[in-house]
PDB file of C-alpha atoms in Angstrom:
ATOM      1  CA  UNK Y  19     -17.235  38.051   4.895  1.00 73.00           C
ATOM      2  CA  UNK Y  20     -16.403  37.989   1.405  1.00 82.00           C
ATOM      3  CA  UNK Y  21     -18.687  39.487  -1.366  1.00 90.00           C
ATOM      4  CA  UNK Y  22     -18.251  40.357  -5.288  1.00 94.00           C
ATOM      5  CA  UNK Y  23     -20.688  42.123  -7.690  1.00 96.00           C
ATOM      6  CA  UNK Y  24     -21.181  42.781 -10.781  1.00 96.00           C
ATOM      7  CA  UNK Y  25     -23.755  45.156 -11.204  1.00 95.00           C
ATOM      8  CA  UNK Y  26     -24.809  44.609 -14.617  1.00 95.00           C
ATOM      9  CA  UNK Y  27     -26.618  41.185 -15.598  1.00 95.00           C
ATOM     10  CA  UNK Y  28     -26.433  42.193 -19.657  1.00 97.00           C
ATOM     11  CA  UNK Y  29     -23.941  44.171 -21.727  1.00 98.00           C
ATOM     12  CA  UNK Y  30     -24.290  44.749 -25.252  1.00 97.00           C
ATOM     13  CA  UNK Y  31     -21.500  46.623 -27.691  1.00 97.00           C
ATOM     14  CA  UNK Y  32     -20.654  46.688 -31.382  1.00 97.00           C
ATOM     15  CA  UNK Y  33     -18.122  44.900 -32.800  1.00 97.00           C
ATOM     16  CA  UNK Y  34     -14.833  46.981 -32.729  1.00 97.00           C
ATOM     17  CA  UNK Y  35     -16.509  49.107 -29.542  1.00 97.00           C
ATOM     18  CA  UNK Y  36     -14.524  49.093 -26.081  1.00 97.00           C
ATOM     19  CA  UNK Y  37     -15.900  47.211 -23.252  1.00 97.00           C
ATOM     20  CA  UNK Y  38     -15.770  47.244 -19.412  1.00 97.00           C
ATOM     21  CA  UNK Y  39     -17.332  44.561 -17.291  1.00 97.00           C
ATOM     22  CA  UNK Y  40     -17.386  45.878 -13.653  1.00 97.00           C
ATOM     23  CA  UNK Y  41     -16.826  44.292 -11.116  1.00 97.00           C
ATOM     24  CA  UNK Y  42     -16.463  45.441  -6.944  1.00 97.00           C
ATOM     25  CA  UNK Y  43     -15.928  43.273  -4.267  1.00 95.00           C
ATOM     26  CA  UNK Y  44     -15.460  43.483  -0.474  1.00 92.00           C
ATOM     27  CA  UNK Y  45     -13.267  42.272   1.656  1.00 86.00           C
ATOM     28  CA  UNK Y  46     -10.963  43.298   4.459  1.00 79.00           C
ATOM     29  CA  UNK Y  47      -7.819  41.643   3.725  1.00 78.00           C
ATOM     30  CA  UNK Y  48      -5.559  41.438   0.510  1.00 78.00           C
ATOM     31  CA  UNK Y  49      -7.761  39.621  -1.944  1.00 82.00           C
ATOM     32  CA  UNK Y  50      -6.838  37.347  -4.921  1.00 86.00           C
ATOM     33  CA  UNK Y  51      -8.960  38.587  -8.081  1.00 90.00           C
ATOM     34  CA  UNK Y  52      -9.957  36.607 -11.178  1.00 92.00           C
ATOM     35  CA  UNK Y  53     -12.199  36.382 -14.276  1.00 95.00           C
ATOM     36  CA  UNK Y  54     -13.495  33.526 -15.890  1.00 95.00           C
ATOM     37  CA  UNK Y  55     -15.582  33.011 -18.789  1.00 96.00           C
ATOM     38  CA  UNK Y  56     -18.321  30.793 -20.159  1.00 96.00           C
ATOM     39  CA  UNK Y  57     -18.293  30.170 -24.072  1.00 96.00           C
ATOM     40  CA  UNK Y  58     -21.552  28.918 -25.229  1.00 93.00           C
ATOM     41  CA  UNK Y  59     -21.645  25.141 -24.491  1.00 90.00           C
ATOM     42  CA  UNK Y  60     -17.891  25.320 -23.522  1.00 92.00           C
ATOM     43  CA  UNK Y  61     -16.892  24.569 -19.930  1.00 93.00           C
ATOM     44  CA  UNK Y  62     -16.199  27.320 -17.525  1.00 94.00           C
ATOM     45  CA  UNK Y  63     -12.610  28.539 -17.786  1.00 92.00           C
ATOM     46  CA  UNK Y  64     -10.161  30.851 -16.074  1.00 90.00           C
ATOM     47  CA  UNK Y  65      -9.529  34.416 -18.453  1.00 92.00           C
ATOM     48  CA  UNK Y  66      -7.058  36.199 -16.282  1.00 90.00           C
ATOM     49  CA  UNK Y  67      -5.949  36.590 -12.647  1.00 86.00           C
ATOM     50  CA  UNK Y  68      -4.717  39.818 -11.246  1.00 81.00           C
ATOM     51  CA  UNK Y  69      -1.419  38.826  -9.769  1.00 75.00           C
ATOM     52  CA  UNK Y  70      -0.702  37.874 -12.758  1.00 74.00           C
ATOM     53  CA  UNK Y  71      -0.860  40.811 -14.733  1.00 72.00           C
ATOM     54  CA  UNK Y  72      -1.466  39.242 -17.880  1.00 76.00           C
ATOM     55  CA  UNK Y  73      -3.651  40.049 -20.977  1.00 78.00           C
ATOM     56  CA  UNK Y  74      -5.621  37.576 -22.306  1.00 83.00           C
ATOM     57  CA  UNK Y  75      -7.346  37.341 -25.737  1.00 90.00           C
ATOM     58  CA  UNK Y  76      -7.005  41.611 -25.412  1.00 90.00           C
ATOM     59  CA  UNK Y  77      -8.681  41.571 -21.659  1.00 94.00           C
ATOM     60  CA  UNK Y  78      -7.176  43.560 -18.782  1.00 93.00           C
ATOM     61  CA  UNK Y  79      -8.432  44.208 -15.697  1.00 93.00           C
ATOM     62  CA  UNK Y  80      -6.306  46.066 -12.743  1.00 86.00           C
ATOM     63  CA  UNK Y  81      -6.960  45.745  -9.244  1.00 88.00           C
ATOM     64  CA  UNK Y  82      -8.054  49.004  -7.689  1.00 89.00           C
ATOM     65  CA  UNK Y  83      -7.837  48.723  -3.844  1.00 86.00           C
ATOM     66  CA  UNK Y  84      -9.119  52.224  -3.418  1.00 89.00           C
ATOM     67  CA  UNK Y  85     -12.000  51.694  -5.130  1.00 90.00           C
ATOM     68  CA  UNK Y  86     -12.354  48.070  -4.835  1.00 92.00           C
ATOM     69  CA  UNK Y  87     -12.925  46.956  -8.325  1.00 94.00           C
ATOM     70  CA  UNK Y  88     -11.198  44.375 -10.715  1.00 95.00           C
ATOM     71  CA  UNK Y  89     -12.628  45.792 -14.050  1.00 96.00           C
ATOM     72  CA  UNK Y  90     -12.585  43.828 -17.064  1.00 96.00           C
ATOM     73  CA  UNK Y  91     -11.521  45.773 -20.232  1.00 95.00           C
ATOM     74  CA  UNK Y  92     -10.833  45.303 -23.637  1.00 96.00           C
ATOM     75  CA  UNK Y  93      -9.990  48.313 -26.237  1.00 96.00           C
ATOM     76  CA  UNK Y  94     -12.006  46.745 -29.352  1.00 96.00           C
ATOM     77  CA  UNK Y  95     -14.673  44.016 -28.889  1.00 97.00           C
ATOM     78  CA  UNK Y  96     -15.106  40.895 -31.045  1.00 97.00           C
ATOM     79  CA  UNK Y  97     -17.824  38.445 -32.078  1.00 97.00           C
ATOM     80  CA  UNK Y  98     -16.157  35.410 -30.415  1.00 96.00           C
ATOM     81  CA  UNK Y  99     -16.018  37.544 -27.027  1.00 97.00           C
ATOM     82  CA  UNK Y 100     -19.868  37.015 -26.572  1.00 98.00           C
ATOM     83  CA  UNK Y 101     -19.868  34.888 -23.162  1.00 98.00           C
ATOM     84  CA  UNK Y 102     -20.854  34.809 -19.902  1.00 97.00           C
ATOM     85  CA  UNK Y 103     -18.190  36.671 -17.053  1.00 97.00           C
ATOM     86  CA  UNK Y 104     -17.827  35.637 -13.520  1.00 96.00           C
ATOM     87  CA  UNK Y 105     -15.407  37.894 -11.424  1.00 96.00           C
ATOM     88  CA  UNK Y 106     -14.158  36.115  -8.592  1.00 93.00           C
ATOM     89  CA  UNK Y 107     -12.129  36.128  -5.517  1.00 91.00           C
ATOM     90  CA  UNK Y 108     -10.153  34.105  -2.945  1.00 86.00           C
ATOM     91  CA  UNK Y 109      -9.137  35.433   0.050  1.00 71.00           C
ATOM     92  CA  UNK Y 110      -9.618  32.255   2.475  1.00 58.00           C
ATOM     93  CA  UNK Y 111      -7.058  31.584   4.271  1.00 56.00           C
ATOM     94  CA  UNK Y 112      -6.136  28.123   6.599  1.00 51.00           C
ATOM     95  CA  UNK Y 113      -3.055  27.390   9.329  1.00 50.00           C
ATOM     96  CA  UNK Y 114      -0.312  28.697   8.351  1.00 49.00           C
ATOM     97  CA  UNK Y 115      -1.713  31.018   5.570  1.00 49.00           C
ATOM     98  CA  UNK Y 116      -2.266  28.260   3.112  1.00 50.00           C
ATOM     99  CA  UNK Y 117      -4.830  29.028   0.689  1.00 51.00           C
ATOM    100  CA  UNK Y 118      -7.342  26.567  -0.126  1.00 59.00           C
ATOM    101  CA  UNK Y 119      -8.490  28.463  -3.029  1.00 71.00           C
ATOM    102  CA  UNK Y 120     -11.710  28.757  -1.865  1.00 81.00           C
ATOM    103  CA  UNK Y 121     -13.569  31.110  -4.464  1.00 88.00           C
ATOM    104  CA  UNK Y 122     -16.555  33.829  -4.220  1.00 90.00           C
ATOM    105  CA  UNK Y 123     -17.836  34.526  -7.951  1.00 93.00           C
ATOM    106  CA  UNK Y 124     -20.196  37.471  -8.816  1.00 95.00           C
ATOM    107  CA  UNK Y 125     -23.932  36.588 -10.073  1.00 95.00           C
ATOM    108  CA  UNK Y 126     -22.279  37.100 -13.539  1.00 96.00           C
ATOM    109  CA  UNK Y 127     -22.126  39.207 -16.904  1.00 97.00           C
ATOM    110  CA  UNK Y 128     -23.532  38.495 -20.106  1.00 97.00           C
ATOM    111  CA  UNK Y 129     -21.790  40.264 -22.964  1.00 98.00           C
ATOM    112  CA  UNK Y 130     -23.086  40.170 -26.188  1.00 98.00           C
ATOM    113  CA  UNK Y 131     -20.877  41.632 -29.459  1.00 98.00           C
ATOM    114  CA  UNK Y 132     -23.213  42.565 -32.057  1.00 97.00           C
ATOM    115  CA  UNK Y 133     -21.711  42.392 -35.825  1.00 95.00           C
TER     116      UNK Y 133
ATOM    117  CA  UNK T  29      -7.518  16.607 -22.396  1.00 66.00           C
ATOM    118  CA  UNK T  30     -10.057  15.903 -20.387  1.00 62.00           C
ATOM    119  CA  UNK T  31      -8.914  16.918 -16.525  1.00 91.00           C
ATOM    120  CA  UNK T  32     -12.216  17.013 -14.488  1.00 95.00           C
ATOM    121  CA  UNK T  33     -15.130  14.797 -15.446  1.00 96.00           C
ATOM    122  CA  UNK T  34     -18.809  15.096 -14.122  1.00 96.00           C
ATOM    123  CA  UNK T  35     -20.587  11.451 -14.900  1.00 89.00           C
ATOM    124  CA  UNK T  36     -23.697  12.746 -15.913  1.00 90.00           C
ATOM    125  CA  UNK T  37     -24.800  16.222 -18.410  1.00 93.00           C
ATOM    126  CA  UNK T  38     -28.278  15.625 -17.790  1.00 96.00           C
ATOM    127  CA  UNK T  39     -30.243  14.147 -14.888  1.00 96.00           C
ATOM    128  CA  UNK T  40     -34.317  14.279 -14.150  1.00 97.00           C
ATOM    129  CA  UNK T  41     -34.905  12.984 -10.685  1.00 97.00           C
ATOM    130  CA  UNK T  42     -38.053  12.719  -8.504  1.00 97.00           C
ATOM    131  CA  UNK T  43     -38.851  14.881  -5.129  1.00 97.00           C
ATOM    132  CA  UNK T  44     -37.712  12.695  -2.574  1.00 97.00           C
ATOM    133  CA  UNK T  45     -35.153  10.859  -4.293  1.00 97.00           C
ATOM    134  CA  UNK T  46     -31.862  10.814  -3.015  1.00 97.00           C
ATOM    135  CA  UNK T  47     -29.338  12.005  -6.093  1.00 97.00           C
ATOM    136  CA  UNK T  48     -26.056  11.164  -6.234  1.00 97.00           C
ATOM    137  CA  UNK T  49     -23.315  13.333  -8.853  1.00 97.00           C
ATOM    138  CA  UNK T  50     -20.352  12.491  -9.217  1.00 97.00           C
ATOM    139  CA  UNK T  51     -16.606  14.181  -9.820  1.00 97.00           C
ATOM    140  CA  UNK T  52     -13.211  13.086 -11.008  1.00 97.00           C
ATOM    141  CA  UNK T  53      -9.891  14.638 -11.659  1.00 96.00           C
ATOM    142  CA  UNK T  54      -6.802  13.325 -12.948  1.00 94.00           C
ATOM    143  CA  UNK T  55      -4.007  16.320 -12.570  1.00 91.00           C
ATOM    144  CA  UNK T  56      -3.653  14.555  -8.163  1.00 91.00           C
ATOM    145  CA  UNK T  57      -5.859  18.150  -6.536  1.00 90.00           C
ATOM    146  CA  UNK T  58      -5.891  18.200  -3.492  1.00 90.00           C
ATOM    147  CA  UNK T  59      -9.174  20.679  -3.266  1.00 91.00           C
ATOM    148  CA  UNK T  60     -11.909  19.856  -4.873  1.00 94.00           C
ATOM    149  CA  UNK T  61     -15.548  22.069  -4.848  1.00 95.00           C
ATOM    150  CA  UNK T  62     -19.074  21.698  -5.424  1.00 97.00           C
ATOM    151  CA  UNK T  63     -20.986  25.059  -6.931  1.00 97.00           C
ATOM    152  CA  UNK T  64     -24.539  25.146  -8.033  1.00 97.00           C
ATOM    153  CA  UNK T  65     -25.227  27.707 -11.567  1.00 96.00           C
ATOM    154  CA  UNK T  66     -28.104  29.643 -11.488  1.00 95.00           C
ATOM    155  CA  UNK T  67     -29.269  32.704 -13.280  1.00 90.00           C
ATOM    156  CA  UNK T  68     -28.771  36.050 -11.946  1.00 88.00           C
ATOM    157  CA  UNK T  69     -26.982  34.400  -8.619  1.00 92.00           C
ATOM    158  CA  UNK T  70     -23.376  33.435 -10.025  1.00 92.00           C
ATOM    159  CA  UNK T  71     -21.933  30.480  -9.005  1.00 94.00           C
ATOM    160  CA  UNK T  72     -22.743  29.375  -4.675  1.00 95.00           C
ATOM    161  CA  UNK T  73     -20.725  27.045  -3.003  1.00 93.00           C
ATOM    162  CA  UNK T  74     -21.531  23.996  -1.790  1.00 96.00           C
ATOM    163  CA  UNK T  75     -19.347  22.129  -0.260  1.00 95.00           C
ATOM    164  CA  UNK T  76     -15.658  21.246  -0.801  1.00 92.00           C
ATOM    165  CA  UNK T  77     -12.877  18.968   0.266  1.00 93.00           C
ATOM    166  CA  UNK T  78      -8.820  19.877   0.678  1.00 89.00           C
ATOM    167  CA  UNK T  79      -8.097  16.453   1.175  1.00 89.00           C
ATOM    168  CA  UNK T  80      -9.364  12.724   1.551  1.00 93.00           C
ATOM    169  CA  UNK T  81     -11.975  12.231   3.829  1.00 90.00           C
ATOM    170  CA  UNK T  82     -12.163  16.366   4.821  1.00 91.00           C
ATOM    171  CA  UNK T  83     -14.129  18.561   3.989  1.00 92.00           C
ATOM    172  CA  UNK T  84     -16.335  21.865   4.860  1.00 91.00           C
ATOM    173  CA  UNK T  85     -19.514  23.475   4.463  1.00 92.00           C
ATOM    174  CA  UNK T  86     -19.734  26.503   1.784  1.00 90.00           C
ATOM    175  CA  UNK T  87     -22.241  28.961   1.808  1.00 90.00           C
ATOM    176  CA  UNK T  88     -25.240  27.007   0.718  1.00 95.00           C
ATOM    177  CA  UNK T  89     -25.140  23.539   2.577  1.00 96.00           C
ATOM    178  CA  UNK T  90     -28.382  22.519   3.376  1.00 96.00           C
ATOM    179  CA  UNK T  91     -30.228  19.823   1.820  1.00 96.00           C
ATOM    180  CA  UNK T  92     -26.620  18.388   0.397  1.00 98.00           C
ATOM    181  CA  UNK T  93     -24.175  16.476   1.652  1.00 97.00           C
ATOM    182  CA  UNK T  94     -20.683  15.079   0.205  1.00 97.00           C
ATOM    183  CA  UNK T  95     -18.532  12.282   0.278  1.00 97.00           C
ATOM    184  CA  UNK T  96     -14.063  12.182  -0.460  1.00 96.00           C
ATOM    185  CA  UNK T  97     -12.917   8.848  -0.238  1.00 96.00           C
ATOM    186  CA  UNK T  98     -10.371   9.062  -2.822  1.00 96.00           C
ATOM    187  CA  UNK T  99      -8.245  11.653  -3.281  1.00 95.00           C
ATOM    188  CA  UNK T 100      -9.464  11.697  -7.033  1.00 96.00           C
ATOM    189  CA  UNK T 101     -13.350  11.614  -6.542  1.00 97.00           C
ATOM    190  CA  UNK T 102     -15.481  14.312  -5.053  1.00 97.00           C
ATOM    191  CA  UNK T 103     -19.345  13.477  -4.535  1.00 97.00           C
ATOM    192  CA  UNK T 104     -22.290  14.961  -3.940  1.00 98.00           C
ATOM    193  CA  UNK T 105     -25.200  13.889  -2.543  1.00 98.00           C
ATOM    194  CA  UNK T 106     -29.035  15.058  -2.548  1.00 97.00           C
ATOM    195  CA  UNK T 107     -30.442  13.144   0.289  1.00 94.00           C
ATOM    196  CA  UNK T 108     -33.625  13.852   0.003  1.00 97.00           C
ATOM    197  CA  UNK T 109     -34.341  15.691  -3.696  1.00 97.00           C
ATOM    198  CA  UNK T 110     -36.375  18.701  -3.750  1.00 97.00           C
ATOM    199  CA  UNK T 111     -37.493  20.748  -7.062  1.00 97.00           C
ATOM    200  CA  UNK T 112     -35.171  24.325  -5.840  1.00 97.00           C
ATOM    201  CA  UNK T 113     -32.631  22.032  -6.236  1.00 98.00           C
ATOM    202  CA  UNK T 114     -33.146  22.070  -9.906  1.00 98.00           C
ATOM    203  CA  UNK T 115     -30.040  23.303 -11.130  1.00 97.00           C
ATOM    204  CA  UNK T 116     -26.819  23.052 -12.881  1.00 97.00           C
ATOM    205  CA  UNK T 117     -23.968  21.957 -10.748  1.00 98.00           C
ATOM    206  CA  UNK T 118     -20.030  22.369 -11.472  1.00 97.00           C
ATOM    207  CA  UNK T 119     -17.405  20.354  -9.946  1.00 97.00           C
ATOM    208  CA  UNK T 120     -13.813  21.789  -9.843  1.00 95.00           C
ATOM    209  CA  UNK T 121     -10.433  20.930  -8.285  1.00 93.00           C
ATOM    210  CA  UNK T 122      -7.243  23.078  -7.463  1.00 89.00           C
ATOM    211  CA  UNK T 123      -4.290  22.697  -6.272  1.00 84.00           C
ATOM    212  CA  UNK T 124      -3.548  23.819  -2.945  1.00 75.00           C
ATOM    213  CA  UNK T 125      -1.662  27.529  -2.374  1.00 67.00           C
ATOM    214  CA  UNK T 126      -2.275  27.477  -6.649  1.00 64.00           C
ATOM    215  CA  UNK T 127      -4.662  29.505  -8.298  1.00 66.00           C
ATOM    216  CA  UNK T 128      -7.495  29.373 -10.801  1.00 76.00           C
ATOM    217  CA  UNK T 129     -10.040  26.355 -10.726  1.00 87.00           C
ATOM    218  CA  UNK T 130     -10.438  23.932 -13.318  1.00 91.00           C
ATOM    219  CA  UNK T 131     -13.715  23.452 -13.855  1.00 94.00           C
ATOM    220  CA  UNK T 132     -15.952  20.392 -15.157  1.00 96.00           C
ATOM    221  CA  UNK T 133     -18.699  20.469 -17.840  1.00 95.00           C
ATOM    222  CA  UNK T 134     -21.593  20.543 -15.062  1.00 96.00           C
ATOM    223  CA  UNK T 135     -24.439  18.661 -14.589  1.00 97.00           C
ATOM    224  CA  UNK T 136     -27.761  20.008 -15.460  1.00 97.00           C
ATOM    225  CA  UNK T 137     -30.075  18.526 -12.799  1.00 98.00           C
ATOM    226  CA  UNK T 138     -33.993  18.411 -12.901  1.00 98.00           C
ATOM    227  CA  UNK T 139     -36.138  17.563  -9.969  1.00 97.00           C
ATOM    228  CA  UNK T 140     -39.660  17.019 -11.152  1.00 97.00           C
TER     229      UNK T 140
END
């Protein structure tokens, strides 16, 4: 079975602070991770995927297998960053390995950015 | 720019009616999901479909059921409506062996 969490339901930082949105999952084999976000009103939307290796609007997030964590980071928070956060990950796998994307998210991560 | 429409934002339905929502995408997915949004339990899947007239049972099927006809349209159906099925539901789509959903604006359901 496949299982993410993210432990914290609320984050709050200061504009200009760093901020980490955790996130562990389990799962035995090699796991795709993402993060999406929520905008107020907006439709939910893929931020970054690990494979990838991208940064996105000044998010990271590295896969640690050790640990089993896809942490969201970003050195210096802003306003517009207020959202909700889903981690998620796919590791379903049909015939013949194809991947039918089939996603777990995390109960989710409200970050607030104070002024 | 609109690439995966849900007919309905808002819906108030009685217990015991059966509920239909509907989902479209244009960009020719071949997967297409059903998650219900609720506070403080992410995103559970429903159902979903990776291809016309398929489709499989996610972790939360009871009480729901789904229909794929078209390659392009993804349904779901509330056979029987109940009030803890008062919720907001997202349709997405993917395509298969890609990554990353795209999602659809949801549908805010209310059984009274």
């Amino acid at each position: 079975a496949q299982r993410v969490t993210q432990p914290e339901k609320l984050l709050s930082v200061f504009k200009g602070a760093p901020v980490e949105l955790k996130c562990n999952y389990s799962y035995s084999g090699s796991p795709e991770l993402f993060w999406y976000v929520q905008y107020s009103r907006q439709r939910l939307q893929l931020l970054l995927r690990h494979i990838s290796r991208e940064s996105i609007k000044g998010f990271t997030a590295d896969l640690n297998k050790g640990e089993t964590s896809f942490h969201l980071k970003k050195p210096f928070a802003q306003e517009e960053d207020s959202a909700m956060y889903y981690c998620a990950l796919s590791g379903f796998r049909g015939a013949g390995g194809t991947s039918y994307g089939k996603l777990t998210f995390g109960q989710g991560t409200i970050l607030t950015v104070h002024p | 720019d609109v690439k995966v429409t849900q007919s309905s934002r808002y819906l108030v339905k009685r217990t015991g009616e059966k509920v239909f929502l509907e989902c479209v995408q244009d960009m020719d997915h071949e997967n297409m999901f059903w998650y219900r949004q609720d506070p403080g339990l992410g995103l559970r899947l429903i159902y979903f479909s990776y291809d016309v007239k398929m489709k499989e049972k996610g972790d939360i099927p009871e009480g729901y059921s789904v229909s794929r006809e078209k390659k392009e349209r993804f349904s779901l159906i509330l056979e029987s409506a109940s009030t803890n099925q008062t919720s907001m539901y997202l349709c997405a789509s993917s395509r298969v062996g890609g990554l990353g959903y795209t999602f659809g604006s949801g549908t805010r359901l209310t059984v009274v």
